[in-house]
Amino acid sequence: MKIAGGCYCGAVRYEITSEAQASLQCHCRECQYISGGNPAALMIFPLEGFQLTSGEMKQFRRSDLERPVTRHFCENCGTGVASETPSRPGSIVIKVGTLDDPSIFAPAVAIFTCDKQDFHHIPEDITAFDKRPG
Ligand SMILES: [Zn+2]
Ligand SMILES: [Zn+2]
């Protein structure tokens, strides 16, 4: 399986050559900033199967949090492309909107519904977690 994607301006391009470990939507307050307000649509892949094919990503990590996620984004257009979280070392969390074909995404779970807004939609056939599963 080969999946390609990139940022809005096209400077950052990536390729993924491994199967997704998870597909989810995250309702957390932090994701609302990055997504524009809605839950973030996310697919998680093994980090080793991810590689940049052009451009470079800039990293941001909040210094006021104990276990901050590392956010990777395009310095040119600002698109949030991916993140790495200390709770899933060795994996990379891809923003579905950056996939060339976002239609491959089908969320299996919704997480951090503790921060869910009334205008967020959770499909009836998926499992919702107040925080994260397990
Ligand atoms: Zn860009
Ligand atoms: Zn989130």
PDB file of C-alpha atoms and ligand atoms in Angstrom:
ATOM      1  CA  MET A   1       0.000   0.000   0.000  1.00  0.00           C
ATOM      2  CA  LYS A   2       1.401   3.364  -1.017  1.00  0.00           C
ATOM      3  CA  ILE A   3      -0.207   6.587   0.104  1.00  0.00           C
ATOM      4  CA  ALA A   4       0.905  10.034  -0.968  1.00  0.00           C
ATOM      5  CA  GLY A   5       0.083  13.470   0.283  1.00  0.00           C
ATOM      6  CA  GLY A   6       1.385  16.920   1.003  1.00  0.00           C
ATOM      7  CA  CYS A   7       0.615  20.413   2.166  1.00  0.00           C
ATOM      8  CA  TYR A   8      -1.633  23.043   0.621  1.00  0.00           C
ATOM      9  CA  CYS A   9       1.135  24.842  -1.286  1.00  0.00           C
ATOM     10  CA  GLY A  10       2.820  21.650  -2.469  1.00  0.00           C
ATOM     11  CA  ALA A  11       6.250  22.375  -0.953  1.00  0.00           C
ATOM     12  CA  VAL A  12       5.953  19.451   1.446  1.00  0.00           C
ATOM     13  CA  ARG A  13       5.276  16.048  -0.091  1.00  0.00           C
ATOM     14  CA  TYR A  14       5.298  12.675   1.633  1.00  0.00           C
ATOM     15  CA  GLU A  15       4.842   9.007   0.919  1.00  0.00           C
ATOM     16  CA  ILE A  16       3.639   6.253   3.218  1.00  0.00           C
ATOM     17  CA  THR A  17       4.397   2.623   2.527  1.00  0.00           C
ATOM     18  CA  SER A  18       2.759   0.866   5.441  1.00  0.00           C
ATOM     19  CA  GLU A  19      -0.715  -0.027   6.601  1.00  0.00           C
ATOM     20  CA  ALA A  20      -2.602   2.366   8.844  1.00  0.00           C
ATOM     21  CA  GLN A  21      -2.575   1.407  12.525  1.00  0.00           C
ATOM     22  CA  ALA A  22      -5.688   3.422  13.319  1.00  0.00           C
ATOM     23  CA  SER A  23      -8.228   5.800  11.819  1.00  0.00           C
ATOM     24  CA  LEU A  24      -9.930   8.194  14.181  1.00  0.00           C
ATOM     25  CA  GLN A  25     -11.390  11.582  14.752  1.00  0.00           C
ATOM     26  CA  CYS A  26     -10.068  13.621  17.656  1.00  0.00           C
ATOM     27  CA  HIS A  27     -12.354  16.136  19.319  1.00  0.00           C
ATOM     28  CA  CYS A  28      -9.784  17.542  21.735  1.00  0.00           C
ATOM     29  CA  ARG A  29      -9.603  21.274  22.224  1.00  0.00           C
ATOM     30  CA  GLU A  30      -6.070  21.380  20.804  1.00  0.00           C
ATOM     31  CA  CYS A  31      -7.121  19.719  17.541  1.00  0.00           C
ATOM     32  CA  GLN A  32      -9.879  22.301  17.150  1.00  0.00           C
ATOM     33  CA  TYR A  33      -7.235  24.993  16.685  1.00  0.00           C
ATOM     34  CA  ILE A  34      -5.452  23.005  14.017  1.00  0.00           C
ATOM     35  CA  SER A  35      -8.529  21.784  12.166  1.00  0.00           C
ATOM     36  CA  GLY A  36     -10.358  25.108  12.144  1.00  0.00           C
ATOM     37  CA  GLY A  37     -12.938  24.018  14.732  1.00  0.00           C
ATOM     38  CA  ASN A  38     -14.100  20.554  13.787  1.00  0.00           C
ATOM     39  CA  PRO A  39     -12.586  17.320  15.088  1.00  0.00           C
ATOM     40  CA  ALA A  40      -9.300  16.400  13.434  1.00  0.00           C
ATOM     41  CA  ALA A  41      -9.541  13.508  10.961  1.00  0.00           C
ATOM     42  CA  LEU A  42      -6.460  11.399  11.614  1.00  0.00           C
ATOM     43  CA  MET A  43      -4.753   8.259  10.374  1.00  0.00           C
ATOM     44  CA  ILE A  44      -1.883   6.748  12.340  1.00  0.00           C
ATOM     45  CA  PHE A  45       0.985   4.959  10.599  1.00  0.00           C
ATOM     46  CA  PRO A  46       4.292   3.392  11.684  1.00  0.00           C
ATOM     47  CA  LEU A  47       6.881   6.170  11.597  1.00  0.00           C
ATOM     48  CA  GLU A  48       9.270   3.959   9.628  1.00  0.00           C
ATOM     49  CA  GLY A  49       6.804   3.774   6.743  1.00  0.00           C
ATOM     50  CA  PHE A  50       6.634   7.565   6.424  1.00  0.00           C
ATOM     51  CA  GLN A  51       9.042   9.613   4.366  1.00  0.00           C
ATOM     52  CA  LEU A  52       9.212  13.096   2.950  1.00  0.00           C
ATOM     53  CA  THR A  53       9.684  13.146  -0.811  1.00  0.00           C
ATOM     54  CA  SER A  54      10.072  16.915  -1.054  1.00  0.00           C
ATOM     55  CA  GLY A  55      10.371  19.936   1.192  1.00  0.00           C
ATOM     56  CA  GLU A  56      10.834  20.030   4.917  1.00  0.00           C
ATOM     57  CA  MET A  57       8.476  20.332   7.819  1.00  0.00           C
ATOM     58  CA  LYS A  58       8.870  22.699  10.704  1.00  0.00           C
ATOM     59  CA  GLN A  59       8.196  21.443  14.239  1.00  0.00           C
ATOM     60  CA  PHE A  60       6.256  23.013  17.057  1.00  0.00           C
ATOM     61  CA  ARG A  61       5.946  21.739  20.628  1.00  0.00           C
ATOM     62  CA  ARG A  62       4.246  23.595  23.446  1.00  0.00           C
ATOM     63  CA  SER A  63       6.696  24.268  26.269  1.00  0.00           C
ATOM     64  CA  ASP A  64       4.006  24.710  28.912  1.00  0.00           C
ATOM     65  CA  LEU A  65       2.694  21.131  28.650  1.00  0.00           C
ATOM     66  CA  GLU A  66       4.181  18.138  30.421  1.00  0.00           C
ATOM     67  CA  ARG A  67       3.935  15.714  27.502  1.00  0.00           C
ATOM     68  CA  PRO A  68       3.394  17.878  24.435  1.00  0.00           C
ATOM     69  CA  VAL A  69       2.818  16.452  20.981  1.00  0.00           C
ATOM     70  CA  THR A  70       5.234  17.505  18.260  1.00  0.00           C
ATOM     71  CA  ARG A  71       3.368  19.178  15.413  1.00  0.00           C
ATOM     72  CA  HIS A  72       4.858  19.067  11.949  1.00  0.00           C
ATOM     73  CA  PHE A  73       3.735  21.752   9.530  1.00  0.00           C
ATOM     74  CA  CYS A  74       4.683  23.483   6.302  1.00  0.00           C
ATOM     75  CA  GLU A  75       6.570  26.663   7.064  1.00  0.00           C
ATOM     76  CA  ASN A  76       5.481  28.169   3.771  1.00  0.00           C
ATOM     77  CA  CYS A  77       1.694  27.713   3.836  1.00  0.00           C
ATOM     78  CA  GLY A  78       1.102  26.711   7.458  1.00  0.00           C
ATOM     79  CA  THR A  79      -0.661  23.428   6.769  1.00  0.00           C
ATOM     80  CA  GLY A  80      -0.502  21.060   9.728  1.00  0.00           C
ATOM     81  CA  VAL A  81       0.636  17.828   8.096  1.00  0.00           C
ATOM     82  CA  ALA A  82       1.364  15.421  10.929  1.00  0.00           C
ATOM     83  CA  SER A  83       2.111  15.048  14.590  1.00  0.00           C
ATOM     84  CA  GLU A  84       3.954  12.694  16.911  1.00  0.00           C
ATOM     85  CA  THR A  85       2.623  11.973  20.350  1.00  0.00           C
ATOM     86  CA  PRO A  86       4.511  10.625  23.395  1.00  0.00           C
ATOM     87  CA  SER A  87       1.591   8.263  23.985  1.00  0.00           C
ATOM     88  CA  ARG A  88       2.350   6.486  20.668  1.00  0.00           C
ATOM     89  CA  PRO A  89       6.104   6.437  20.158  1.00  0.00           C
ATOM     90  CA  GLY A  90       7.226   5.115  16.780  1.00  0.00           C
ATOM     91  CA  SER A  91       4.070   6.257  15.050  1.00  0.00           C
ATOM     92  CA  ILE A  92       3.135   9.307  13.039  1.00  0.00           C
ATOM     93  CA  VAL A  93      -0.317  10.850  13.062  1.00  0.00           C
ATOM     94  CA  ILE A  94      -1.307  12.144   9.631  1.00  0.00           C
ATOM     95  CA  LYS A  95      -3.926  14.829   9.041  1.00  0.00           C
ATOM     96  CA  VAL A  96      -6.323  13.225   6.580  1.00  0.00           C
ATOM     97  CA  GLY A  97      -6.829  16.544   4.779  1.00  0.00           C
ATOM     98  CA  THR A  98      -3.246  16.359   3.529  1.00  0.00           C
ATOM     99  CA  LEU A  99      -3.718  13.005   1.766  1.00  0.00           C
ATOM    100  CA  ASP A 100      -3.959  13.195  -2.011  1.00  0.00           C
ATOM    101  CA  ASP A 101      -7.038  10.998  -1.605  1.00  0.00           C
ATOM    102  CA  PRO A 102      -8.741  11.773   1.711  1.00  0.00           C
ATOM    103  CA  SER A 103     -11.632   9.485   0.719  1.00  0.00           C
ATOM    104  CA  ILE A 104      -9.626   6.461   1.923  1.00  0.00           C
ATOM    105  CA  PHE A 105     -10.368   7.627   5.485  1.00  0.00           C
ATOM    106  CA  ALA A 106     -13.087   5.928   7.496  1.00  0.00           C
ATOM    107  CA  PRO A 107     -12.951   6.735  11.218  1.00  0.00           C
ATOM    108  CA  ALA A 108     -13.263   3.742  13.557  1.00  0.00           C
ATOM    109  CA  VAL A 109     -13.294   5.700  16.801  1.00  0.00           C
ATOM    110  CA  ALA A 110     -13.857   9.194  18.148  1.00  0.00           C
ATOM    111  CA  ILE A 111     -11.556  10.292  20.978  1.00  0.00           C
ATOM    112  CA  PHE A 112     -11.513  13.130  23.501  1.00  0.00           C
ATOM    113  CA  THR A 113     -15.247  13.659  23.209  1.00  0.00           C
ATOM    114  CA  CYS A 114     -14.883  15.401  26.594  1.00  0.00           C
ATOM    115  CA  ASP A 115     -14.033  18.452  24.481  1.00  0.00           C
ATOM    116  CA  LYS A 116     -16.728  17.837  21.845  1.00  0.00           C
ATOM    117  CA  GLN A 117     -18.623  20.881  20.613  1.00  0.00           C
ATOM    118  CA  ASP A 118     -22.357  20.717  19.838  1.00  0.00           C
ATOM    119  CA  PHE A 119     -21.660  21.249  16.145  1.00  0.00           C
ATOM    120  CA  HIS A 120     -19.319  18.232  15.945  1.00  0.00           C
ATOM    121  CA  HIS A 121     -20.655  15.127  14.255  1.00  0.00           C
ATOM    122  CA  ILE A 122     -19.891  11.584  15.423  1.00  0.00           C
ATOM    123  CA  PRO A 123     -21.006   8.805  13.050  1.00  0.00           C
ATOM    124  CA  GLU A 124     -23.411   6.399  14.763  1.00  0.00           C
ATOM    125  CA  ASP A 125     -21.409   3.289  13.862  1.00  0.00           C
ATOM    126  CA  ILE A 126     -18.183   4.279  15.602  1.00  0.00           C
ATOM    127  CA  THR A 127     -17.105   4.024  19.232  1.00  0.00           C
ATOM    128  CA  ALA A 128     -16.641   7.232  21.174  1.00  0.00           C
ATOM    129  CA  PHE A 129     -14.185   7.652  24.046  1.00  0.00           C
ATOM    130  CA  ASP A 130     -14.245  10.422  26.606  1.00  0.00           C
ATOM    131  CA  LYS A 131     -10.447  10.567  26.480  1.00  0.00           C
ATOM    132  CA  ARG A 132      -8.453   7.885  24.685  1.00  0.00           C
ATOM    133  CA  PRO A 133      -9.169   4.128  24.412  1.00  0.00           C
ATOM    134  CA  GLY A 134      -7.760   1.788  27.035  1.00  0.00           C
TER     135      GLY A 134
HETATM  136 ZN    ZN B   1       2.931  24.256   2.149  1.00  0.00          ZN
HETATM  137 ZN    ZN B   2      -6.847  16.005  19.347  1.00  0.00          ZN
END
